[in-house]
Short mmCIF file of C-alpha atoms and ligand atoms in Angstrom, two decimals:
data_model
loop_
_atom_site.label_atom_id
_atom_site.label_comp_id
_atom_site.label_asym_id
_atom_site.label_seq_id
_atom_site.Cartn_x
_atom_site.Cartn_y
_atom_site.Cartn_z
CA UNK A 1 -106.26 61.13 171.30
CA UNK A 2 -105.11 58.09 169.35
CA UNK A 3 -104.39 58.29 165.62
CA UNK A 4 -107.48 56.20 164.94
CA UNK A 5 -109.67 58.58 166.92
CA UNK A 6 -108.21 61.65 165.24
CA UNK A 7 -108.82 59.93 161.90
CA UNK A 8 -112.39 59.23 162.88
CA UNK A 9 -113.00 62.92 163.62
CA UNK A 10 -111.98 64.25 160.23
CA UNK A 11 -111.68 61.54 157.57
CA UNK A 12 -114.21 59.88 155.27
CA UNK A 13 -112.74 56.61 153.99
CA UNK A 14 -113.36 54.98 150.59
CA UNK A 15 -115.96 52.18 150.32
CA UNK A 16 -116.55 52.49 154.04
CA UNK A 17 -119.81 52.72 155.95
CA UNK A 18 -118.48 55.17 158.50
CA UNK A 19 -121.22 54.42 161.00
CA UNK A 20 -120.44 50.75 161.50
CA UNK A 21 -116.88 50.26 160.26
CA UNK A 22 -114.17 49.32 162.73
CA UNK A 23 -111.63 52.04 163.40
CA UNK A 24 -108.84 51.97 160.81
CA UNK A 25 -105.46 50.54 161.70
CA UNK A 26 -102.83 53.31 161.72
CA UNK A 27 -99.75 52.27 159.75
CA UNK A 28 -96.61 54.21 160.56
CA UNK A 29 -93.98 52.52 158.43
CA UNK A 30 -93.51 50.04 155.61
CA UNK A 31 -90.63 47.86 154.47
CA UNK A 32 -90.70 45.15 151.82
CA UNK A 33 -94.00 43.30 152.02
CA UNK A 34 -94.45 44.35 155.65
CA UNK A 35 -96.50 47.17 157.15
CA UNK A 36 -95.83 48.33 160.70
CA UNK A 37 -98.78 49.50 162.78
CA UNK A 38 -98.69 52.16 165.47
CA UNK A 39 -99.10 49.50 168.19
CA UNK A 40 -96.04 47.61 166.95
CA UNK A 41 -97.96 44.86 165.18
CA UNK A 42 -96.76 43.93 161.68
CA UNK A 43 -98.91 42.94 158.72
CA UNK A 44 -97.97 41.16 155.51
CA UNK A 45 -99.44 43.22 152.69
CA UNK A 46 -100.81 40.28 150.68
CA UNK A 47 -103.02 42.57 148.58
CA UNK A 48 -100.20 44.96 147.65
CA UNK A 49 -102.17 47.86 149.15
CA UNK A 50 -105.04 47.60 146.66
CA UNK A 51 -102.96 45.98 143.94
CA UNK A 52 -100.55 48.87 143.47
CA UNK A 53 -97.33 47.80 145.17
CA UNK A 54 -94.81 45.85 143.08
CA UNK A 55 -91.43 46.04 144.80
CA UNK A 56 -92.27 46.50 148.47
CA UNK A 57 -92.95 49.51 150.66
CA UNK A 58 -90.65 52.51 151.00
CA UNK A 59 -88.25 51.04 148.43
CA UNK A 60 -84.95 52.90 148.73
CA UNK A 61 -84.18 52.96 144.98
CA UNK A 62 -87.56 54.46 144.08
CA UNK A 63 -87.33 56.82 147.07
CA UNK A 64 -83.94 58.10 145.89
CA UNK A 65 -85.16 58.71 142.33
CA UNK A 66 -88.25 60.50 143.62
CA UNK A 67 -86.15 62.64 145.98
CA UNK A 68 -83.75 63.55 143.15
CA UNK A 69 -86.64 64.54 140.90
CA UNK A 70 -88.26 66.59 143.66
CA UNK A 71 -85.11 68.64 144.01
CA UNK A 72 -84.80 69.13 140.26
CA UNK A 73 -88.33 69.78 139.01
CA UNK A 74 -91.45 68.93 141.01
CA UNK A 75 -94.04 69.94 138.43
CA UNK A 76 -94.56 71.92 135.28
CA UNK A 77 -97.63 72.71 133.18
CA UNK A 78 -97.86 69.96 130.55
CA UNK A 79 -99.49 71.93 127.71
CA UNK A 80 -96.91 73.90 125.78
CA UNK A 81 -94.15 72.47 128.00
CA UNK A 82 -92.55 69.10 128.57
CA UNK A 83 -89.74 67.59 130.65
CA UNK A 84 -87.21 64.72 130.53
CA UNK A 85 -88.99 62.35 132.97
CA UNK A 86 -92.28 62.31 131.02
CA UNK A 87 -90.48 61.87 127.70
CA UNK A 88 -88.17 59.08 128.87
CA UNK A 89 -90.99 57.27 130.66
CA UNK A 90 -93.21 57.42 127.55
CA UNK A 91 -90.34 56.14 125.36
CA UNK A 92 -89.71 53.26 127.73
CA UNK A 93 -93.40 52.42 128.17
CA UNK A 94 -93.83 52.17 124.41
CA UNK A 95 -90.92 49.72 124.31
CA UNK A 96 -92.59 47.34 126.75
CA UNK A 97 -96.28 47.86 125.81
CA UNK A 98 -98.06 45.45 123.44
CA UNK A 99 -97.00 45.90 119.80
CA UNK A 100 -98.50 48.89 118.05
CA UNK A 101 -98.91 51.24 121.01
CA UNK A 102 -97.14 54.43 119.98
CA UNK A 103 -98.50 57.36 122.05
CA UNK A 104 -98.83 57.98 125.78
CA UNK A 105 -101.45 60.28 127.32
CA UNK A 106 -100.83 60.92 131.03
CA UNK A 107 -103.46 61.37 133.73
CA UNK A 108 -103.42 60.57 137.44
CA UNK A 109 -105.28 57.35 138.27
CA UNK A 110 -106.93 54.30 136.75
CA UNK A 111 -110.38 55.83 136.43
CA UNK A 112 -109.07 58.85 134.54
CA UNK A 113 -106.95 56.59 132.32
CA UNK A 114 -110.23 54.84 131.43
CA UNK A 115 -112.07 58.15 130.90
CA UNK A 116 -109.34 59.21 128.47
CA UNK A 117 -109.55 55.93 126.54
CA UNK A 118 -113.35 56.19 126.27
CA UNK A 119 -113.13 59.80 125.12
CA UNK A 120 -110.47 58.88 122.55
CA UNK A 121 -112.68 56.08 121.24
CA UNK A 122 -115.85 58.16 121.07
CA UNK A 123 -114.21 61.20 119.52
CA UNK A 124 -112.22 59.02 117.08
CA UNK A 125 -115.46 58.16 115.27
CA UNK A 126 -116.77 61.71 115.46
CA UNK A 127 -113.56 63.06 113.99
CA UNK A 128 -113.91 60.56 111.16
CA UNK A 129 -117.55 61.55 110.62
CA UNK A 130 -118.78 57.99 111.22
CA UNK A 131 -121.84 57.63 113.51
CA UNK A 132 -120.56 54.93 115.88
CA UNK A 133 -121.33 55.57 119.53
CA UNK A 134 -122.07 52.39 121.49
CA UNK A 135 -119.62 50.83 123.94
CA UNK A 136 -119.45 47.11 124.73
CA UNK A 137 -118.19 45.90 128.12
CA UNK A 138 -118.26 42.80 130.32
CA UNK A 139 -121.32 42.58 132.53
CA UNK A 140 -119.48 42.41 135.88
CA UNK A 141 -116.44 44.43 134.95
CA UNK A 142 -114.82 47.21 136.97
CA UNK A 143 -113.18 50.16 135.26
CA UNK A 144 -113.22 52.81 137.96
CA UNK A 145 -115.43 55.17 139.95
CA UNK A 146 -115.70 58.31 137.81
CA UNK A 147 -118.90 58.57 135.75
CA UNK A 148 -117.65 57.29 132.40
CA UNK A 149 -115.72 54.49 134.10
CA UNK A 150 -118.79 53.64 136.21
CA UNK A 151 -120.95 53.55 133.07
CA UNK A 152 -118.83 50.79 131.53
CA UNK A 153 -118.65 48.93 134.87
CA UNK A 154 -121.11 46.49 136.42
CA UNK A 155 -124.53 47.76 137.41
CA UNK A 156 -123.97 46.71 141.03
CA UNK A 157 -124.79 47.92 144.53
CA UNK A 158 -121.70 50.13 144.23
CA UNK A 159 -123.11 52.08 141.30
CA UNK A 160 -126.84 51.78 142.05
CA UNK A 161 -127.41 55.38 143.26
CA UNK A 162 -126.06 56.64 139.92
CA UNK A 163 -127.60 54.19 137.43
CA UNK A 164 -129.95 56.73 135.92
CA UNK A 165 -127.02 59.06 135.23
CA UNK A 166 -124.85 56.47 133.46
CA UNK A 167 -124.76 56.21 129.67
CA UNK A 168 -126.10 53.06 128.12
CA UNK A 169 -123.63 50.24 127.53
CA UNK A 170 -124.02 46.89 125.74
CA UNK A 171 -123.02 44.30 128.30
CA UNK A 172 -121.82 40.81 127.41
CA UNK A 173 -121.06 37.94 129.78
CA UNK A 174 -117.51 37.15 130.82
CA UNK A 175 -116.41 34.14 128.73
CA UNK A 176 -115.48 31.96 131.70
CA UNK A 177 -114.36 28.42 130.82
CA UNK A 178 -117.31 26.43 129.50
CA UNK A 179 -119.33 29.52 128.55
CA UNK A 180 -117.20 30.93 125.73
CA UNK A 181 -119.75 30.35 122.98
CA UNK A 182 -122.45 32.41 124.72
CA UNK A 183 -120.17 35.44 124.93
CA UNK A 184 -119.04 35.09 121.34
CA UNK A 185 -122.69 35.00 120.20
CA UNK A 186 -123.57 38.04 122.33
CA UNK A 187 -120.64 40.02 120.96
CA UNK A 188 -121.47 39.04 117.39
CA UNK A 189 -125.07 40.15 117.83
CA UNK A 190 -123.98 43.60 118.99
CA UNK A 191 -121.14 43.83 116.47
CA UNK A 192 -123.52 43.31 113.55
CA UNK A 193 -125.24 46.55 114.42
CA UNK A 194 -123.06 49.15 112.73
CA UNK A 195 -122.95 51.66 115.57
CA UNK A 196 -120.47 50.10 118.01
CA UNK A 197 -117.54 52.40 118.75
CA UNK A 198 -115.45 50.33 121.15
CA UNK A 199 -115.09 47.27 123.35
CA UNK A 200 -113.46 47.81 126.75
CA UNK A 201 -112.29 44.80 128.76
CA UNK A 202 -110.11 43.67 131.65
CA UNK A 203 -107.80 41.22 129.88
CA UNK A 204 -107.76 37.66 131.33
CA UNK A 205 -108.63 38.65 134.91
CA UNK A 206 -111.60 40.71 136.14
CA UNK A 207 -110.27 41.99 139.45
CA UNK A 208 -113.12 43.52 141.37
CA UNK A 209 -115.58 40.94 140.02
CA UNK A 210 -113.70 38.46 142.22
CA UNK A 211 -110.60 37.63 140.17
CA UNK A 212 -112.80 36.03 137.51
CA UNK A 213 -110.59 34.55 134.79
CA UNK A 214 -110.89 33.55 131.14
CA UNK A 215 -108.49 32.34 128.47
CA UNK A 216 -106.35 34.33 126.01
CA UNK A 217 -107.79 32.10 123.25
CA UNK A 218 -111.37 33.26 123.71
CA UNK A 219 -110.21 36.86 124.10
CA UNK A 220 -108.44 36.56 120.74
CA UNK A 221 -111.73 35.38 119.25
CA UNK A 222 -113.52 38.40 120.71
CA UNK A 223 -110.81 40.77 119.48
CA UNK A 224 -111.00 39.19 116.05
CA UNK A 225 -114.77 39.88 115.87
CA UNK A 226 -114.06 43.50 116.89
CA UNK A 227 -111.42 43.87 114.18
CA UNK A 228 -113.75 42.45 111.51
CA UNK A 229 -116.41 44.98 112.47
CA UNK A 230 -114.11 47.97 112.92
CA UNK A 231 -114.74 48.18 116.67
CA UNK A 232 -111.95 49.82 118.65
CA UNK A 233 -110.52 47.74 121.50
CA UNK A 234 -109.43 49.04 124.90
CA UNK A 235 -107.46 46.73 127.19
CA UNK A 236 -107.89 47.99 130.75
CA UNK A 237 -104.56 46.83 132.20
CA UNK A 238 -104.84 49.00 135.32
CA UNK A 239 -104.75 45.87 137.51
CA UNK A 240 -103.16 43.31 135.15
CA UNK A 241 -100.23 45.43 133.96
CA UNK A 242 -96.58 45.32 135.04
CA UNK A 243 -96.07 41.62 135.65
CA UNK A 244 -99.19 40.73 137.62
CA UNK A 245 -100.34 37.98 135.25
CA UNK A 246 -96.85 36.52 134.79
CA UNK A 247 -96.07 38.59 131.69
CA UNK A 248 -95.50 42.34 131.57
CA UNK A 249 -99.04 42.89 130.28
CA UNK A 250 -101.95 40.45 130.11
CA UNK A 251 -102.22 41.49 126.44
CA UNK A 252 -98.83 39.83 125.93
CA UNK A 253 -100.67 36.48 126.00
CA UNK A 254 -102.74 37.61 122.98
CA UNK A 255 -102.19 37.11 119.26
CA UNK A 256 -104.31 40.20 118.56
CA UNK A 257 -103.35 43.49 120.18
CA UNK A 258 -105.64 46.25 121.49
CA UNK A 259 -105.93 49.75 120.00
CA UNK A 260 -105.62 51.34 123.45
CA UNK A 261 -104.24 50.32 126.85
CA UNK A 262 -105.04 51.91 130.21
CA UNK A 263 -102.52 51.79 133.06
CA UNK A 264 -102.22 52.91 136.67
CA UNK A 265 -101.81 50.94 139.96
CA UNK A 266 -98.41 49.23 139.33
CA UNK A 267 -97.37 51.99 136.90
CA UNK A 268 -95.24 53.65 139.60
CA UNK A 269 -94.72 50.49 141.65
CA UNK A 270 -97.35 51.82 144.03
CA UNK A 271 -95.44 54.96 144.95
CA UNK A 272 -97.18 57.89 143.27
CA UNK A 273 -100.62 58.47 141.77
CA UNK A 274 -100.24 58.28 137.99
CA UNK A 275 -102.41 57.11 135.13
CA UNK A 276 -101.56 56.57 131.48
CA UNK A 277 -103.55 55.75 128.37
CA UNK A 278 -101.64 54.51 125.35
CA UNK A 279 -102.96 54.23 121.82
CA UNK A 280 -101.78 53.20 118.40
CA UNK A 281 -101.04 55.53 115.50
CA UNK A 282 -104.46 54.93 113.91
CA UNK A 283 -106.22 56.52 116.91
CA UNK A 284 -103.69 59.34 117.22
CA UNK A 285 -103.91 60.29 113.56
CA UNK A 286 -107.69 60.72 113.71
CA UNK A 287 -107.11 63.72 115.98
CA UNK A 288 -104.58 65.44 113.71
CA UNK A 289 -106.30 68.24 111.83
CA UNK A 290 -106.22 71.92 110.94
CA UNK A 291 -109.68 72.01 112.47
CA UNK A 292 -109.26 72.67 116.20
CA UNK A 293 -112.55 70.93 116.97
CA UNK A 294 -110.77 67.61 116.38
CA UNK A 295 -108.44 68.18 119.35
CA UNK A 296 -108.65 65.86 122.36
CA UNK A 297 -109.78 68.44 124.91
CA UNK A 298 -108.81 66.58 128.04
CA UNK A 299 -106.22 67.17 130.73
CA UNK A 300 -105.56 67.34 134.43
CA UNK A 301 -103.59 69.87 136.47
CA UNK A 302 -101.08 67.15 137.35
CA UNK A 303 -100.87 65.61 133.87
CA UNK A 304 -97.38 64.17 133.36
CA UNK A 305 -96.23 65.06 136.87
CA UNK A 306 -92.40 64.75 136.88
CA UNK A 307 -92.20 63.14 140.34
CA UNK A 308 -94.76 60.49 139.40
CA UNK A 309 -92.94 59.84 136.11
CA UNK A 310 -89.64 59.50 138.01
CA UNK A 311 -91.28 56.94 140.30
CA UNK A 312 -92.58 55.13 137.20
CA UNK A 313 -89.12 55.04 135.64
CA UNK A 314 -87.56 53.74 138.86
CA UNK A 315 -90.23 51.06 139.21
CA UNK A 316 -89.68 50.00 135.60
CA UNK A 317 -85.91 49.68 136.23
CA UNK A 318 -86.70 47.29 139.07
CA UNK A 319 -89.42 45.41 137.16
CA UNK A 320 -87.12 44.64 134.23
CA UNK A 321 -84.32 43.29 136.44
CA UNK A 322 -83.70 39.58 136.03
CA UNK A 323 -84.16 39.11 139.77
CA UNK A 324 -87.68 40.60 139.76
CA UNK A 325 -88.66 38.49 136.76
CA UNK A 326 -87.47 35.41 138.66
CA UNK A 327 -89.53 36.44 141.69
CA UNK A 328 -92.62 36.76 139.49
CA UNK A 329 -92.06 33.26 138.11
CA UNK A 330 -91.33 31.90 141.57
CA UNK A 331 -94.52 33.35 143.10
CA UNK A 332 -96.53 32.01 140.15
CA UNK A 333 -95.09 28.52 140.64
CA UNK A 334 -95.72 28.58 144.38
CA UNK A 335 -99.31 29.76 143.76
CA UNK A 336 -99.84 26.86 141.35
CA UNK A 337 -98.57 24.33 143.89
CA UNK A 338 -100.73 25.78 146.67
CA UNK A 339 -103.79 25.91 144.39
CA UNK A 340 -103.30 22.23 143.66
CA UNK A 341 -103.37 21.43 147.42
CA UNK A 342 -106.40 23.56 148.11
CA UNK A 343 -108.55 22.55 145.14
CA UNK A 344 -109.97 19.31 146.49
CA UNK A 345 -110.62 20.58 150.02
CA UNK A 346 -114.12 20.81 151.47
CA UNK A 347 -115.90 24.18 151.10
CA UNK A 348 -113.49 25.27 148.38
CA UNK A 349 -115.61 25.92 145.29
CA UNK A 350 -112.83 26.95 142.95
CA UNK A 351 -109.21 28.05 142.95
CA UNK A 352 -108.15 30.37 140.14
CA UNK A 353 -104.67 31.55 139.27
CA UNK A 354 -103.00 33.69 136.66
CA UNK A 355 -99.36 34.49 137.34
CA UNK A 356 -98.97 36.19 140.71
CA UNK A 357 -102.76 36.45 141.17
CA UNK A 358 -104.37 33.69 143.22
CA UNK A 359 -108.07 33.54 144.10
CA UNK A 360 -109.90 31.06 146.30
CA UNK A 361 -113.66 30.92 146.18
CA UNK A 362 -115.24 29.49 149.33
CA UNK A 363 -118.73 28.08 149.62
CA UNK A 364 -121.04 30.68 151.18
CA UNK A 365 -124.74 31.27 151.72
CA UNK A 366 -124.98 34.65 150.08
CA UNK A 367 -122.31 35.24 147.47
CA UNK A 368 -122.52 39.02 147.47
CA UNK A 369 -119.83 41.43 148.60
CA UNK A 370 -121.99 42.18 151.59
CA UNK A 371 -122.07 38.70 153.10
CA UNK A 372 -120.89 38.15 156.64
CA UNK A 373 -118.29 35.56 155.75
CA UNK A 374 -116.09 38.22 154.17
CA UNK A 375 -115.99 40.22 157.40
CA UNK A 376 -115.09 37.16 159.45
CA UNK A 377 -112.31 36.13 157.05
CA UNK A 378 -110.94 39.67 156.99
CA UNK A 379 -110.73 39.84 160.80
CA UNK A 380 -109.26 36.35 160.95
CA UNK A 381 -106.46 37.28 158.53
CA UNK A 382 -105.65 40.46 160.47
CA UNK A 383 -105.36 38.40 163.66
CA UNK A 384 -102.79 36.27 161.83
CA UNK A 385 -100.88 39.40 160.77
CA UNK A 386 -101.90 39.17 157.13
CA UNK A 387 -103.88 41.68 155.08
CA UNK A 388 -106.32 39.80 152.86
CA UNK A 389 -109.40 41.75 151.79
CA UNK A 390 -112.07 39.29 150.69
CA UNK A 391 -114.42 40.12 147.85
CA UNK A 392 -117.39 38.48 149.58
CA UNK A 393 -116.63 34.75 149.75
CA UNK A 394 -113.60 35.11 147.48
CA UNK A 395 -110.18 35.57 148.99
CA UNK A 396 -107.29 36.58 146.78
CA UNK A 397 -103.55 37.10 147.00
CA UNK A 398 -101.78 39.78 144.94
CA UNK A 399 -98.44 40.16 146.71
CA UNK A 400 -95.60 42.58 146.13
CA UNK A 401 -93.02 40.68 144.03
CA UNK A 402 -90.45 40.99 146.82
CA UNK A 403 -92.53 38.88 149.25
CA UNK A 404 -90.30 36.26 150.90
CA UNK A 405 -90.97 32.52 150.94
CA UNK A 406 -91.60 32.64 154.70
CA UNK A 407 -94.11 35.47 154.27
CA UNK A 408 -95.85 33.65 151.43
CA UNK A 409 -96.01 30.55 153.67
CA UNK A 410 -97.73 32.63 156.32
CA UNK A 411 -100.26 33.90 153.78
CA UNK A 412 -100.99 30.33 152.58
CA UNK A 413 -101.23 29.19 156.20
CA UNK A 414 -103.82 31.90 156.84
CA UNK A 415 -105.89 30.76 153.85
CA UNK A 416 -105.70 27.17 155.12
CA UNK A 417 -106.89 28.50 158.47
CA UNK A 418 -109.84 30.14 156.72
CA UNK A 419 -110.74 26.86 155.07
CA UNK A 420 -110.65 25.14 158.48
CA UNK A 421 -112.72 27.93 159.95
CA UNK A 422 -115.40 27.49 157.30
CA UNK A 423 -115.46 23.71 157.61
CA UNK A 424 -115.77 24.09 161.39
CA UNK A 425 -112.42 22.51 162.22
CA UNK A 426 -111.30 25.67 163.85
CA UNK A 427 -112.90 28.18 166.16
CA UNK A 428 -112.54 31.90 165.72
CA UNK A 429 -114.31 34.65 167.63
CA UNK A 430 -114.27 37.80 165.51
CA UNK A 431 -113.01 40.69 167.64
CA UNK A 432 -115.60 43.16 168.87
CA UNK A 433 -115.71 46.07 166.45
CA UNK A 434 -114.59 49.23 168.10
CA UNK A 435 -116.30 52.27 166.74
CA UNK A 436 -116.87 55.52 168.52
CA UNK A 437 -120.61 55.12 167.99
CA UNK A 438 -121.03 51.83 169.85
C1 LIG B 1 -108.53 49.78 140.11
C2 LIG B 1 -109.00 49.72 138.70
C3 LIG B 1 -109.42 50.86 138.01
C4 LIG B 1 -109.54 52.21 138.69
O1 LIG B 1 -108.31 52.69 139.08
P1 LIG B 1 -108.26 53.84 140.23
O2 LIG B 1 -106.83 54.28 140.22
O3 LIG B 1 -108.66 53.18 141.49
O4 LIG B 1 -109.19 54.92 139.80
C5 LIG B 1 -109.76 50.75 136.69
N1 LIG B 1 -109.71 49.56 136.06
C6 LIG B 1 -109.31 48.44 136.68
C7 LIG B 1 -109.25 47.16 135.91
C8 LIG B 1 -108.97 48.46 138.03
O5 LIG B 1 -108.61 47.33 138.66
#
């Protein structure tokens, strides 16, 4: 039996309609921005394996640090005990996080990092005896797949089966260029009610919404309204953190800093599952009490896992190297130049870019995630040896920072090919889907 067939017998994949999906492509090895499939084909990982990979696959430096940690201490209970990797990583995170962040709470993925931030915000007001309980979020945001994270995310087809179980959230529109005033008015209307606990947002780029972007200036205006009305602010930097937007954090573009920051994805360079929620001293102090009821009763078995923290430390070493910073700048500049070329082409609705994130929105009949165009573009890219996972009619590039110029050229070439495909200047027969049910 092939790997794909064995997979099909026992595995249930994420976001996948198992009845109709094509068999998955077995990957047996990775190196740099390249993934090697079982059949010998190579793929450029232009989406950094769901936005997590920063320095390339199977990076030897990270691998060595992880191996060393594994042979020293693989895990230890994190209540009543601690260990050097968690301490050092927290110290170093605080040094690079936006000003004011002073405490790190570990968990194990982006959704749980968001859950922790929401629980901190909600309990903060309870501990202070102030009846604030509402949460404000962007209408088409994505903050994760656990229930609290789903509640503050878009009411979309992805969350529809659970809508009636999700707590109520005040949604405001994303302040995309030209629509800033509407959002400011919506936020002000909610803020004037006295019961708003927190505002959670993806700073500058809403990933899952289709790499929707807005300016640091309007975000500063929103944060200023929150500060005036004593509304806690949570920057969800799970996707934007660790260099993605051109700076270490998207919040680094802001004058005003958040009360809390959530991190995962690039936190370990894409090596180990780890989440972290940071907060400032104001939040932390609201939980200090002789009354045990004011404790933050949250934790996970793998909280502060030493191996994950070691991977995080190794990834941070690499991220802060001059060479990596130059790569980030270089990718950003190349993206800008390519965006300029693509902008005026037929069937290209919009090209958006923020640092190493590039998004191209193509004209399409239905603009939902479920439209056919996305499937065609996905298959087309795979044929070209490039992994690009469209969000409906939007194609985006989030490469590992180590991607070479030649590889980036191939990615751009593939996107040009997509544009030609859509305008009809190129013919492409999507491969027959092979599923065991056909
Ligand atoms: C991916 C993502 C999450 C969820 O992270 P998981 O590790 O997949 O649970 C939360 N917020 C944002 C902004 C994300 O992009």
